[in-house]
Amino acid sequence: MPLPVAHALIGASAVVLSRRRFSLKRDWGMMVFGAALGILPDFDIFFSWVLGFGIKWHGSFTHSIAFAATAGCVSAALRREGEMRDIPVYALATLSHGLLDVITKKEFGGAQLFWPFSQRTYRLKLFDYFEWYPNPFTDPLREIFERAFQISCYEALIFAPMLAALLAARLWLNRRRERQAAMKEGQTGKETDEHYSERI
Ligand SMILES: [Zn+2]
């Protein structure tokens, strides 16, 4: 199952991908927030492990489109510079969690994407990504931490380059757009100068 490192990197990537006119200097805080939103749905483990509601609660309502939309609205309202147009960006960062769970689960788990309209847990059943379902009540904690650390390292190796590639692509697009705008401005200026000299 994907661990917080994968979800955080995908959440940040969702911000880079969906933010209109992304700027690293201006939007790095939004990226960090997106990373946190990417992890947020797995806090439903509280219902399973702490309140003892059973493992079925994991992957439930916090992994749904409805929850992602709500988290998007609340996040945009909470962020100081939050604006309405940021709602889809935050919602997508939150939903990226459920989608990654759906893609990477085979035998167990998944996401109740359409809660509250359907209780069905969706998973693509294509491959099992780091097949590991720890039980903190029966498994030795040392083993759990060691395996979690190992998987987190693999996740950083897989998803950090993806985020870096997305960032590089967005920054390249920004630079190209700026160059085009500057060229257009230069052309307009030249045309105005030519027009002015013609009139003289
Ligand atoms: Zn999850």
PDB file of N, CA and C in Angstrom, residues 3 14 21 28 35 38 40 64 72 74 84 87 99-101 105 117 126 163 182 198:
ATOM      1  N   LEU A   3       2.491   4.587   1.026  1.00  0.00           N
ATOM      2  CA  LEU A   3       2.723   5.205   2.343  1.00  0.00           C
ATOM      3  C   LEU A   3       2.704   6.736   2.187  1.00  0.00           C
ATOM      4  N   ALA A  14       0.037  17.100  -7.916  1.00  0.00           N
ATOM      5  CA  ALA A  14      -1.302  17.513  -8.371  1.00  0.00           C
ATOM      6  C   ALA A  14      -1.414  19.036  -8.361  1.00  0.00           C
ATOM      7  N   ARG A  21      -0.923  29.013 -14.139  1.00  0.00           N
ATOM      8  CA  ARG A  21       0.259  29.866 -14.078  1.00  0.00           C
ATOM      9  C   ARG A  21       1.075  29.582 -12.828  1.00  0.00           C
ATOM     10  N   TRP A  28       5.156  27.627  -3.633  1.00  0.00           N
ATOM     11  CA  TRP A  28       5.782  26.519  -2.897  1.00  0.00           C
ATOM     12  C   TRP A  28       4.954  26.158  -1.653  1.00  0.00           C
ATOM     13  N   ALA A  35       0.760  18.572  -0.469  1.00  0.00           N
ATOM     14  CA  ALA A  35       1.382  17.340   0.035  1.00  0.00           C
ATOM     15  C   ALA A  35       0.649  16.851   1.294  1.00  0.00           C
ATOM     16  N   GLY A  38      -2.608  15.397   0.390  1.00  0.00           N
ATOM     17  CA  GLY A  38      -2.425  14.070  -0.203  1.00  0.00           C
ATOM     18  C   GLY A  38      -2.364  12.970   0.850  1.00  0.00           C
ATOM     19  N   LEU A  40      -3.808  13.375   3.989  1.00  0.00           N
ATOM     20  CA  LEU A  40      -4.978  13.502   4.874  1.00  0.00           C
ATOM     21  C   LEU A  40      -5.951  12.309   4.895  1.00  0.00           C
ATOM     22  N   SER A  64     -13.134   9.633  -0.692  1.00  0.00           N
ATOM     23  CA  SER A  64     -14.174   9.851  -1.713  1.00  0.00           C
ATOM     24  C   SER A  64     -14.021  11.197  -2.417  1.00  0.00           C
ATOM     25  N   GLY A  72     -11.258  20.624  -0.430  1.00  0.00           N
ATOM     26  CA  GLY A  72     -10.854  21.705  -1.338  1.00  0.00           C
ATOM     27  C   GLY A  72     -11.453  23.039  -0.902  1.00  0.00           C
ATOM     28  N   VAL A  74     -12.690  23.856   2.147  1.00  0.00           N
ATOM     29  CA  VAL A  74     -12.197  24.248   3.474  1.00  0.00           C
ATOM     30  C   VAL A  74     -10.763  24.785   3.349  1.00  0.00           C
ATOM     31  N   MET A  84     -11.278  31.338  -4.587  1.00  0.00           N
ATOM     32  CA  MET A  84     -12.220  30.340  -5.104  1.00  0.00           C
ATOM     33  C   MET A  84     -11.578  29.444  -6.157  1.00  0.00           C
ATOM     34  N   ILE A  87      -9.903  26.123  -5.211  1.00  0.00           N
ATOM     35  CA  ILE A  87     -10.678  24.972  -4.698  1.00  0.00           C
ATOM     36  C   ILE A  87     -10.375  23.698  -5.496  1.00  0.00           C
ATOM     37  N   LEU A  99      -7.295   8.077  -5.666  1.00  0.00           N
ATOM     38  CA  LEU A  99      -7.002   7.553  -7.010  1.00  0.00           C
ATOM     39  C   LEU A  99      -5.759   6.663  -6.986  1.00  0.00           C
ATOM     40  N   LEU A 100      -4.728   7.096  -6.231  1.00  0.00           N
ATOM     41  CA  LEU A 100      -3.513   6.271  -6.142  1.00  0.00           C
ATOM     42  C   LEU A 100      -3.822   4.936  -5.452  1.00  0.00           C
ATOM     43  N   ASP A 101      -4.674   4.983  -4.438  1.00  0.00           N
ATOM     44  CA  ASP A 101      -5.082   3.743  -3.764  1.00  0.00           C
ATOM     45  C   ASP A 101      -5.821   2.809  -4.730  1.00  0.00           C
ATOM     46  N   LYS A 105      -4.039  -1.009  -5.629  1.00  0.00           N
ATOM     47  CA  LYS A 105      -4.527  -2.122  -4.797  1.00  0.00           C
ATOM     48  C   LYS A 105      -4.985  -3.285  -5.663  1.00  0.00           C
ATOM     49  N   PHE A 117     -22.953   8.025  -1.972  1.00  0.00           N
ATOM     50  CA  PHE A 117     -23.947   7.410  -2.861  1.00  0.00           C
ATOM     51  C   PHE A 117     -23.735   5.901  -3.009  1.00  0.00           C
ATOM     52  N   LEU A 126      -4.843  -4.555 -10.644  1.00  0.00           N
ATOM     53  CA  LEU A 126      -3.821  -4.795 -11.663  1.00  0.00           C
ATOM     54  C   LEU A 126      -2.533  -5.342 -11.045  1.00  0.00           C
ATOM     55  N   LEU A 163       7.862  14.349  -9.642  1.00  0.00           N
ATOM     56  CA  LEU A 163       7.560  15.725  -9.227  1.00  0.00           C
ATOM     57  C   LEU A 163       8.588  16.687  -9.829  1.00  0.00           C
ATOM     58  N   ALA A 182       7.162  38.720 -24.269  1.00  0.00           N
ATOM     59  CA  ALA A 182       8.146  39.784 -24.487  1.00  0.00           C
ATOM     60  C   ALA A 182       8.300  40.075 -25.973  1.00  0.00           C
ATOM     61  N   GLU A 198       6.010  56.704 -39.819  1.00  0.00           N
ATOM     62  CA  GLU A 198       5.287  56.886 -41.080  1.00  0.00           C
ATOM     63  C   GLU A 198       4.502  58.191 -41.057  1.00  0.00           C
TER      64      GLU A 198
END
